[in-house]
Coordinates of C-alpha atoms (C1' of nucleotides) in Angstrom, one line a residue:
Chain A
X27 CA 0.0 0.0 0.0
X28 CA 1.3 3.4 -0.9
X29 CA 0.8 5.9 1.9
X30 CA 0.1 8.6 -0.6
X31 CA -3.0 6.8 -1.8
X32 CA -4.0 5.4 1.6
X33 CA -6.4 6.9 4.2
X34 CA -4.5 7.3 7.4
X35 CA -5.6 10.4 9.3
X36 CA -3.1 10.6 12.0
X37 CA -3.4 13.2 14.7
X38 CA -0.5 15.3 15.7
X39 CA -1.8 16.0 19.2
X40 CA -3.4 13.9 21.9
X41 CA -7.2 14.2 21.7
X42 CA -8.4 15.4 25.1
X43 CA -11.1 12.8 25.6
X44 CA -8.6 9.9 25.5
X45 CA -6.9 9.2 28.8
X46 CA -5.5 5.8 28.5
X47 CA -2.7 4.8 26.1
X48 CA -4.7 2.5 23.8
X49 CA -7.5 4.9 23.3
X50 CA -5.1 7.8 22.7
X51 CA -2.9 5.9 20.3
X52 CA -5.8 4.4 18.4
X53 CA -7.2 7.9 17.8
X54 CA -3.8 9.4 17.0
X55 CA -2.8 6.6 14.6
X56 CA -6.0 7.1 12.7
X57 CA -7.5 3.7 13.6
X58 CA -10.9 4.7 14.9
X59 CA -13.2 7.6 15.1
X60 CA -15.8 8.0 17.8
X61 CA -19.4 8.4 16.6
X62 CA -21.2 8.4 19.9
X63 CA -20.3 7.3 23.5
X64 CA -19.0 3.7 23.1
X65 CA -19.6 3.6 19.3
X66 CA -16.8 3.8 16.8
X67 CA -16.0 3.8 13.1
X68 CA -13.1 1.6 12.2
X69 CA -10.8 3.5 9.9
X70 CA -8.7 1.5 7.4
X71 CA -5.7 0.9 9.7
X72 CA -7.8 -0.1 12.6
X73 CA -10.0 -2.3 10.5
X74 CA -6.9 -4.2 9.2
X75 CA -5.9 -5.1 12.8
X76 CA -9.5 -6.1 13.7
X77 CA -9.5 -8.4 10.7
X78 CA -6.1 -9.9 11.7
X79 CA -7.4 -10.7 15.1
X80 CA -10.6 -12.1 13.8
X81 CA -8.6 -14.4 11.5
X82 CA -6.6 -15.8 14.3
X83 CA -9.6 -16.4 16.4
X84 CA -11.4 -18.1 13.5
X85 CA -8.4 -20.3 12.8
X86 CA -8.1 -21.5 16.4
X87 CA -11.8 -22.0 16.8
X88 CA -11.9 -24.2 13.7
X89 CA -8.8 -26.1 14.8
X90 CA -10.6 -26.9 18.0
X91 CA -13.6 -28.2 16.0
X92 CA -16.0 -25.3 16.2
X93 CA -18.0 -24.5 13.1
X94 CA -18.5 -20.9 11.9
X95 CA -21.9 -19.5 11.1
X96 CA -23.6 -16.0 11.4
X97 CA -26.6 -14.9 13.4
X98 CA -28.2 -11.5 13.0
X99 CA -27.5 -8.5 15.2
X100 CA -31.3 -7.9 15.6
X101 CA -33.2 -10.5 17.5
X102 CA -36.9 -11.0 18.3
X103 CA -37.8 -10.3 22.0
X104 CA -39.9 -13.3 22.1
X105 CA -36.9 -15.7 22.4
X106 CA -35.7 -13.8 25.4
X107 CA -39.0 -13.8 27.0
X108 CA -39.0 -17.6 26.8
X109 CA -35.6 -17.9 28.5
X110 CA -36.6 -15.4 31.2
X111 CA -33.8 -13.0 30.4
X112 CA -35.8 -10.3 28.7
X113 CA -36.5 -8.8 32.1
X114 CA -33.3 -9.9 33.8
X115 CA -31.0 -8.2 31.4
X116 CA -32.4 -4.8 32.3
X117 CA -31.5 -1.5 30.7
X118 CA -28.2 -2.8 29.2
X119 CA -30.4 -4.3 26.5
X120 CA -31.1 -2.0 23.6
X121 CA -34.8 -2.6 22.9
X122 CA -36.3 -1.5 19.6
X123 CA -39.5 -2.0 17.7
X124 CA -40.2 -2.3 14.0
X125 CA -43.0 -0.6 11.9
X126 CA -45.5 -3.3 13.0
X127 CA -44.6 -2.6 16.7
X128 CA -43.0 -6.0 16.9
X129 CA -40.5 -6.0 19.8
X130 CA -37.0 -6.5 18.8
X131 CA -33.6 -6.1 20.4
X132 CA -30.0 -5.5 19.4
X133 CA -28.4 -8.7 20.5
X134 CA -26.0 -8.5 23.5
X135 CA -25.2 -12.2 23.2
X136 CA -26.8 -15.2 21.4
X137 CA -27.5 -18.1 23.8
X138 CA -31.2 -18.0 23.2
X139 CA -31.0 -17.8 19.4
X140 CA -28.4 -20.6 19.0
X141 CA -30.2 -22.8 21.4
X142 CA -33.4 -22.3 19.5
X143 CA -31.6 -23.2 16.2
X144 CA -30.1 -26.3 17.7
X145 CA -33.4 -27.3 19.3
X146 CA -35.1 -27.1 15.9
X147 CA -32.5 -29.1 13.9
X148 CA -30.9 -31.5 16.4
X149 CA -33.0 -34.4 17.6
X150 CA -30.5 -37.2 18.1
X151 CA -27.4 -37.7 20.2
X152 CA -25.8 -38.9 17.0
X153 CA -25.7 -35.3 15.8
X154 CA -23.6 -34.4 18.8
X155 CA -21.2 -33.1 19.9
X156 CA -21.8 -29.8 18.3
X157 CA -19.9 -26.6 18.6
X158 CA -20.9 -23.5 16.7
X159 CA -19.5 -20.0 16.7
X160 CA -19.9 -16.7 15.0
X161 CA -18.1 -13.3 15.0
X162 CA -20.7 -10.6 15.1
X163 CA -21.3 -7.1 16.5
X164 CA -23.0 -6.9 19.8
X165 CA -24.7 -4.0 21.7
X166 CA -24.8 -3.6 25.4
X167 CA -26.1 -0.3 26.6
X168 CA -23.4 0.1 29.2
X169 CA -23.9 2.4 32.2
X170 CA -20.6 4.0 31.4
X171 CA -18.8 3.2 28.2
X172 CA -15.1 4.2 28.4
X173 CA -11.5 3.6 27.4
X174 CA -12.3 3.6 23.7
X175 CA -12.9 0.2 22.2
X176 CA -12.1 -1.5 25.5
X177 CA -15.5 -0.8 26.9
X178 CA -17.6 0.2 24.0
X179 CA -21.4 -0.2 23.8
X180 CA -21.1 -1.7 20.3
X181 CA -18.3 -4.3 20.1
X182 CA -17.2 -7.2 18.0
X183 CA -17.3 -10.5 19.8
X184 CA -16.6 -14.1 18.9
X185 CA -19.2 -16.1 20.7
X186 CA -19.3 -19.9 20.5
X187 CA -21.7 -22.5 21.9
X188 CA -21.2 -26.2 22.7
X189 CA -23.9 -28.8 22.8
X190 CA -23.4 -32.3 24.3
X191 CA -25.4 -35.2 25.6
X192 CA -23.8 -35.7 28.9
X193 CA -22.2 -33.5 31.5
X194 CA -18.9 -35.3 31.0
X195 CA -18.9 -34.6 27.3
X196 CA -19.9 -31.1 27.9
X197 CA -17.0 -30.6 30.2
X198 CA -14.7 -31.9 27.5
X199 CA -16.1 -29.3 25.1
X200 CA -15.4 -26.7 27.8
X201 CA -11.9 -27.9 28.2
X202 CA -11.3 -27.9 24.4
X203 CA -12.3 -24.2 24.4
X204 CA -10.1 -23.5 27.4
X205 CA -7.1 -24.8 25.5
X206 CA -8.0 -23.2 22.3
X207 CA -8.2 -19.9 24.1
X208 CA -4.7 -20.3 25.5
X209 CA -3.6 -21.0 21.9
X210 CA -5.6 -18.1 20.5
X211 CA -4.1 -15.4 22.7
X212 CA -0.6 -16.8 22.5
X213 CA -0.9 -16.6 18.7
X214 CA -1.4 -12.9 19.1
X215 CA 1.7 -12.5 21.2
X216 CA -0.2 -12.3 24.4
X217 CA -0.1 -14.0 27.7
X218 CA -3.7 -14.3 28.9
X219 CA -3.9 -15.9 32.3
X220 CA -7.0 -18.0 32.9
X221 CA -8.7 -17.2 36.2
X222 CA -11.7 -18.7 38.0
X223 CA -14.5 -16.4 37.4
X224 CA -18.0 -15.6 38.4
X225 CA -20.7 -16.7 36.0
X226 CA -22.8 -13.5 36.2
X227 CA -26.0 -13.2 34.3
X228 CA -25.1 -16.1 32.0
X229 CA -25.4 -18.5 34.9
X230 CA -23.9 -21.9 35.4
X231 CA -21.2 -23.1 37.8
X232 CA -18.0 -23.5 35.8
X233 CA -16.3 -20.5 34.3
X234 CA -12.9 -18.9 33.6
X235 CA -11.9 -15.5 32.5
X236 CA -8.8 -14.9 30.4
X237 CA -6.9 -11.7 31.4
X238 CA -4.0 -9.8 29.9
X239 CA -1.9 -8.0 32.4
X240 CA -1.9 -4.2 32.0
X241 CA -1.8 -1.3 34.4
X242 CA -5.0 0.2 32.9
X243 CA -7.0 -3.0 33.3
X244 CA -10.4 -2.8 34.9
X245 CA -9.9 -5.9 37.0
X246 CA -7.8 -6.4 40.1
X247 CA -6.1 -9.8 39.8
X248 CA -4.0 -12.1 42.1
X249 CA -1.9 -14.9 40.7
X250 CA 1.1 -17.1 41.1
X251 CA 4.3 -15.8 39.4
X252 CA 4.8 -19.3 38.1
X253 CA 2.5 -18.2 35.2
X254 CA 5.4 -16.0 34.0
X255 CA 7.5 -19.0 33.5
X256 CA 5.0 -21.0 31.5
X257 CA 5.6 -21.8 27.9
X258 CA 2.5 -20.5 26.2
X259 CA 3.2 -21.9 22.8
X260 CA 3.3 -25.6 23.4
X261 CA -0.2 -26.8 23.2
X262 CA 0.0 -29.2 20.3
X263 CA -2.4 -31.9 21.2
X264 CA -5.2 -34.0 20.0
X265 CA -8.4 -32.1 20.8
X266 CA -10.3 -35.4 20.6
X267 CA -8.3 -36.9 23.5
X268 CA -10.3 -35.8 26.6
X269 CA -7.5 -36.8 28.9
X270 CA -4.8 -34.9 27.1
X271 CA -7.0 -31.8 26.9
X272 CA -8.0 -32.1 30.6
X273 CA -4.3 -32.4 31.5
X274 CA -3.5 -29.0 30.0
X275 CA -6.5 -27.5 31.8
X276 CA -5.4 -29.0 35.0
X277 CA -1.9 -27.7 34.5
X278 CA -3.1 -24.1 34.0
X279 CA -5.8 -24.2 36.7
X280 CA -3.5 -25.8 39.3
X281 CA -1.7 -22.5 39.8
X282 CA -3.5 -19.8 41.8
X283 CA -5.1 -17.1 39.7
X284 CA -8.2 -15.1 40.6
X285 CA -10.0 -11.9 39.9
X286 CA -11.0 -9.7 42.8
X287 CA -14.5 -11.1 43.0
X288 CA -13.2 -14.7 43.4
X289 CA -10.1 -13.9 45.3
X290 CA -9.5 -15.9 48.5
X291 CA -6.6 -14.2 50.4
X292 CA -6.3 -17.2 52.8
X293 CA -6.0 -19.7 50.0
X294 CA -3.6 -17.4 48.1
X295 CA -1.3 -17.3 51.1
X296 CA -1.6 -21.0 51.7
X297 CA -0.9 -22.1 48.2
X298 CA 1.6 -19.5 46.9
X299 CA 4.9 -18.6 48.6
X300 CA 5.3 -14.9 49.3
X301 CA 7.9 -14.2 46.7
X302 CA 5.6 -15.6 44.0
X303 CA 2.4 -13.7 45.0
X304 CA 1.6 -11.2 42.3
X305 CA -1.2 -8.7 42.3
X306 CA -2.0 -6.3 39.5
X307 CA -4.5 -5.1 37.0
X308 CA -5.8 -7.2 34.1
X309 CA -8.0 -6.8 31.0
X310 CA -10.5 -9.5 30.4
X311 CA -10.3 -10.6 26.8
X312 CA -12.1 -14.0 27.0
X313 CA -14.7 -15.7 29.1
X314 CA -15.9 -19.2 29.0
X315 CA -18.9 -20.8 30.8
X316 CA -20.4 -24.2 31.2
X317 CA -24.0 -24.0 32.3
X318 CA -25.5 -27.4 31.6
X319 CA -29.2 -27.2 30.8
X320 CA -29.9 -23.6 31.9
X321 CA -31.1 -22.6 28.4
X322 CA -31.8 -26.0 26.9
X323 CA -34.6 -26.6 29.4
X324 CA -36.6 -23.4 28.9
X325 CA -36.0 -23.4 25.1
X326 CA -36.7 -27.1 24.8
X327 CA -33.4 -28.2 23.3
X328 CA -33.3 -31.9 23.8
X329 CA -32.3 -35.1 22.0
X330 CA -33.0 -38.7 22.2
X331 CA -30.1 -40.6 23.8
X332 CA -28.9 -44.1 23.1
X333 CA -31.1 -45.1 26.0
X334 CA -34.2 -44.0 24.1
X335 CA -34.9 -41.3 26.6
X336 CA -35.1 -37.5 26.0
X337 CA -32.2 -35.5 27.4
X338 CA -31.7 -31.8 27.7
X339 CA -28.5 -30.6 26.0
X340 CA -25.5 -29.8 28.1
X341 CA -24.3 -26.4 27.0
X342 CA -21.4 -24.0 27.3
X343 CA -20.7 -20.6 25.9
X344 CA -17.4 -19.1 25.0
X345 CA -16.7 -15.4 24.3
X346 CA -13.7 -13.5 23.0
X347 CA -13.8 -9.7 22.8
X348 CA -12.4 -9.2 19.3
X349 CA -12.6 -5.4 19.2
X350 CA -11.5 -5.1 22.8
X351 CA -8.4 -7.1 22.0
X352 CA -7.3 -4.3 19.7
X353 CA -7.1 -2.0 22.6
X354 CA -5.8 -4.6 25.0
X355 CA -2.9 -5.5 22.7
X356 CA -1.9 -1.9 22.5
X357 CA -2.1 -1.6 26.3
X358 CA 0.2 -4.5 26.5
X359 CA 2.6 -3.2 23.8
X360 CA 3.4 0.5 23.4
X361 CA 6.1 3.0 24.3
X362 CA 6.4 6.7 24.4
X363 CA 6.6 6.9 20.6
X364 CA 3.5 4.9 19.9
X365 CA 2.2 1.5 19.3
X366 CA 4.4 -1.6 19.1
X367 CA 2.4 -4.3 17.3
X368 CA 3.1 -8.0 17.7
X369 CA 3.8 -9.3 14.2
X370 CA 0.7 -11.5 13.9
X371 CA -1.7 -8.7 14.4
X372 CA 0.2 -5.8 12.9
X373 CA -1.8 -3.9 10.2
X374 CA 1.2 -4.2 7.9
X375 CA 4.2 -6.3 8.4
X376 CA 6.7 -3.6 7.5
X377 CA 6.9 0.0 6.6
X378 CA 9.1 1.3 3.8
X379 CA 10.3 4.8 4.2
X380 CA 11.5 6.9 1.3
X381 CA 13.5 9.6 3.0
X382 CA 13.9 11.7 -0.1
X383 CA 10.9 11.5 -2.3
X384 CA 11.8 13.0 -5.6
X385 CA 15.4 12.0 -5.6
X386 CA 15.9 9.8 -8.6
X387 CA 18.1 7.2 -7.0
X388 CA 16.1 7.0 -3.8
X389 CA 12.8 6.7 -5.7
X390 CA 14.2 4.0 -7.9
X391 CA 15.5 2.0 -4.9
X392 CA 12.2 2.3 -3.1
X393 CA 10.1 1.4 -6.1
X394 CA 12.2 -1.6 -6.7
X395 CA 12.1 -2.7 -3.1
X396 CA 8.3 -2.1 -2.9
X397 CA 7.7 -4.3 -5.9
X398 CA 10.0 -7.1 -4.6
X399 CA 8.5 -7.1 -1.1
X400 CA 5.0 -7.3 -2.6
X401 CA 6.1 -10.1 -4.8
X402 CA 7.5 -11.9 -1.8
X403 CA 4.0 -11.8 -0.3
X404 CA 4.8 -9.2 2.4
X405 CA 2.3 -6.6 3.5
X406 CA 4.1 -3.3 3.2
X407 CA 3.1 0.3 3.8
X408 CA 5.2 2.4 1.6
X409 CA 5.7 6.0 2.7
X410 CA 6.0 7.6 -0.6
X411 CA 4.8 11.0 0.5
X412 CA 7.0 14.1 0.0
X413 CA 7.1 15.0 3.6
X414 CA 10.3 15.4 5.6
X415 CA 12.2 12.6 7.1
X416 CA 11.4 13.5 10.6
X417 CA 7.6 13.4 10.1
X418 CA 7.9 10.0 8.4
X419 CA 9.9 8.5 11.3
X420 CA 7.6 9.9 13.9
X421 CA 4.5 8.6 12.0
X422 CA 5.9 5.2 11.3
X423 CA 6.9 4.8 15.0
X424 CA 3.4 5.9 16.0
X425 CA 1.5 3.3 13.9
X426 CA 4.0 0.7 15.2
X427 CA 4.6 -1.6 12.3
X428 CA 7.1 -4.3 13.5
X429 CA 9.8 -3.5 10.9
X430 CA 10.9 -0.4 9.1
X431 CA 12.9 -0.3 5.9
X432 CA 14.5 3.1 5.7
X433 CA 15.9 4.2 2.4
X434 CA 17.8 7.5 1.8
X435 CA 20.5 9.0 -0.3
X436 CA 23.1 8.7 2.4
X437 CA 22.8 4.9 2.8
X438 CA 22.4 4.4 -0.9
X439 CA 25.8 6.0 -1.5
X440 CA 27.2 2.9 0.2
X441 CA 24.6 0.6 -1.4
X442 CA 22.7 0.0 1.9
X443 CA 19.3 0.5 3.4
X444 CA 18.5 0.5 7.1
X445 CA 16.2 -2.1 8.6
X446 CA 14.8 -1.2 12.0
X447 CA 13.0 -3.2 14.5
X448 CA 10.2 -1.2 16.1
X449 CA 10.1 -3.1 19.4
X450 CA 13.8 -3.1 20.2
X451 CA 14.9 -0.1 18.2
X452 CA 17.7 -2.2 16.8
X453 CA 18.9 -1.0 13.4
X454 CA 21.0 -2.9 10.8
X455 CA 22.5 -1.6 7.6
X456 CA 21.7 -4.1 4.9
X457 CA 22.9 -4.1 1.2
X458 CA 20.0 -3.0 -0.9
X459 CA 20.0 -6.3 -2.9
X460 CA 19.7 -8.3 0.3
X461 CA 17.0 -6.3 1.9
X462 CA 14.1 -8.4 0.8
X463 CA 15.6 -11.7 2.0
X464 CA 16.8 -10.1 5.2
X465 CA 13.3 -8.9 6.0
X466 CA 11.8 -12.2 5.2
X467 CA 14.2 -13.8 7.6
X468 CA 13.3 -11.2 10.3
X469 CA 9.6 -12.0 9.9
X470 CA 10.1 -15.7 10.1
X471 CA 12.5 -15.4 13.0
Chain B
rC4 C1' -27.8 7.0 38.5
rG5 C1' -24.6 10.0 42.3
rG6 C1' -20.1 13.2 42.2
rG7 C1' -16.6 16.3 39.1
rG8 C1' -15.4 18.6 34.4
rC9 C1' -15.9 20.1 29.4
rG10 C1' -18.5 21.9 24.6
rU11 C1' -15.2 28.5 20.7
rA12 C1' -11.8 26.6 12.9
rG13 C1' -9.8 19.7 11.3
rC14 C1' -6.8 19.1 16.3
rG15 C1' -5.1 21.5 20.9
rC16 C1' -6.5 25.9 23.5
rA17 C1' -7.2 31.4 25.2
rG18 C1' -11.3 34.6 25.9
rU19 C1' -16.7 33.8 30.0
rC20 C1' -15.6 35.8 36.8
rA21 C1' -16.0 42.0 35.7
rG22 C1' -21.5 42.2 28.3
rG23 C1' -19.2 46.6 23.7
rU24 C1' -12.7 47.4 21.5
rC25 C1' -13.8 39.8 20.6
rA26 C1' -13.9 36.0 16.5
rG27 C1' -8.3 35.1 18.7
rC28 C1' -3.6 31.9 19.3
rG29 C1' -0.6 27.4 18.1
rC30 C1' -0.6 23.2 15.0
rA31 C1' -2.8 21.3 10.6
rU32 C1' -4.7 22.8 5.4
rC33 C1' -3.8 25.6 0.4
rU34 C1' -0.1 28.7 -2.9
rG35 C1' 4.9 30.2 -3.8
rC36 C1' 10.2 30.1 -2.7
rU37 C1' 14.1 28.0 0.2
rU38 C1' 15.0 23.5 2.7
rU39 C1' 15.2 17.9 3.3
rG40 C1' 18.5 11.3 7.9
rG41 C1' 14.1 12.3 13.9
rG42 C1' 7.5 16.7 14.0
rA43 C1' 11.7 22.9 8.8
rG44 C1' 12.0 28.5 7.5
rC45 C1' 9.9 32.8 5.1
rA46 C1' 5.8 35.2 2.6
rG47 C1' 0.7 34.9 1.5
rA48 C1' -4.4 32.6 1.7
rG49 C1' -8.8 29.9 3.1
rG50 C1' -11.6 28.0 7.2
rG51 C1' -16.0 29.3 12.9
rU52 C1' -24.5 28.9 13.3
rC53 C1' -18.7 30.3 19.9
rG54 C1' -23.2 22.7 21.4
rC55 C1' -28.9 23.8 20.6
rA56 C1' -33.3 26.6 21.9
rG57 C1' -35.5 30.4 24.5
rG58 C1' -34.8 34.9 27.5
rU59 C1' -32.5 39.6 29.7
rU60 C1' -30.1 43.9 27.2
rC61 C1' -29.3 49.4 22.9
rG62 C1' -25.7 45.3 22.5
rA63 C1' -24.5 38.2 24.5
rA64 C1' -19.1 33.4 23.2
rU65 C1' -19.7 36.2 28.0
rC66 C1' -25.6 37.0 32.2
rC67 C1' -30.4 33.8 33.1
rU68 C1' -33.6 29.3 32.0
rG69 C1' -34.3 24.7 29.6
rC70 C1' -32.3 20.9 26.6
rC71 C1' -28.4 18.0 24.0
rG72 C1' -23.6 15.9 23.6
rC73 C1' -18.8 14.3 25.5
rC74 C1' -15.0 13.0 29.2
rC75 C1' -13.3 11.4 34.3
rC76 C1' -14.3 9.0 39.4
rG77 C1' -17.9 5.5 41.7
rA78 C1' -21.8 1.7 41.7
rC79 C1' -22.2 -2.2 37.2
rC80 C1' -19.9 -5.2 33.2
rA81 C1' -17.4 -9.2 26.9

RNA sequence: CGGGGCGUAGCGCAGUCAGGUCAGCGCAUCUGCUUUGGGAGCAGAGGGUCGCAGGUUCGAAUCCUGCCGCCCCGACCA
């Protein structure tokens, strides 16, 4: 992408309404624009990140055996009246009516709808297990939206739902999602610590939240420092092997970790040695629940079992805050100059900076590099504007692409370009002809 | 919903207490020239229903009333 043809409205100054880093940086880097309290437009750069995160979530869901579908944002109120949640959900639910005065609502979640779908089409235990997910916009009329996309009213969520015959099979489904969440967040360069959680309005008795540590997190958390030593990238396992999956869950739940609501100071002190007790702030990016027949009963979702009897389905639901993750990742990765994207979610893999647009040799080198990088399948944002070098450096640091290829007359006199790592600040002079291979090595490294 | 604050050019702000001389500043934008390896300099130009609606007054960004929007703290939450 040529920056001169792109739409990247960066702000030179901090917008006054943004207090925390991710919100400030998303506005400054031209990723989002606020339309109303807790409601945002996603500008091209922000949208690319959202799509990257979505793709990782989708890949890991499918790997764990979940099947993608899409349910609407608008739901009939009638479904929610049947589950009893129409009244329970309170003023957080955005209620609307159509021209015929039919009561509708903008979905805050989809347990009712998916259960209704499954109830209609699944009659036999032979059609189980079943795990369905979608990635769709939600609306919750929060009392106080804040922190940009971290607590918006409209937000993009992956929500998945599992359906099984027995409680045991249902818990296996829950465990699979537990492990897939570890994988999902690790694939984004994050360490998301699973913590025992309250079930809240969703109900049920088994639940974990996944939290990323960040000073600006909304949750107070307590955990064992042993989590810091864990290898978060070694969950290659057979999802159909209940024992193997349960072993990983056991491993990660054996260490103490709890949010404030579930924190037990006595247990914390008993189980964790003083030097390993950590307390801090965390951002919730995922939440999984197992709630048995809480919705399958009122919504009549049942199947015939091998015993010839009717059984209500054993269900769980599994959420990942996709749009919230954009903010959370920035909270976890930024410095005084701007965003520092982990490679897997960066809007572009590298930036190419032409320090002297209009200089024949520099232009030629940049154009050649840009073409070769594109041919190598790399996503590159090419700053071909005629602005000054200083502005280009500052802007490229702000938007935080993992690698910068810096091309100017000074280096070209020696036949080199500079390759800079955004996270470490390390720079390397690389012969022009080797730059593409070098960068590919960096990105694979 | 309780408490605090804000609304003046695209962004950041001054002006409001003490009504007139108040439509201002910096950055950004446009034109020209000079510059060009970490947010350039000079010269010129464009851009505002002062959140909205009433009211007071000879006169309102400024005073009064009502409304709307946004932010922060708290209670509540993907």
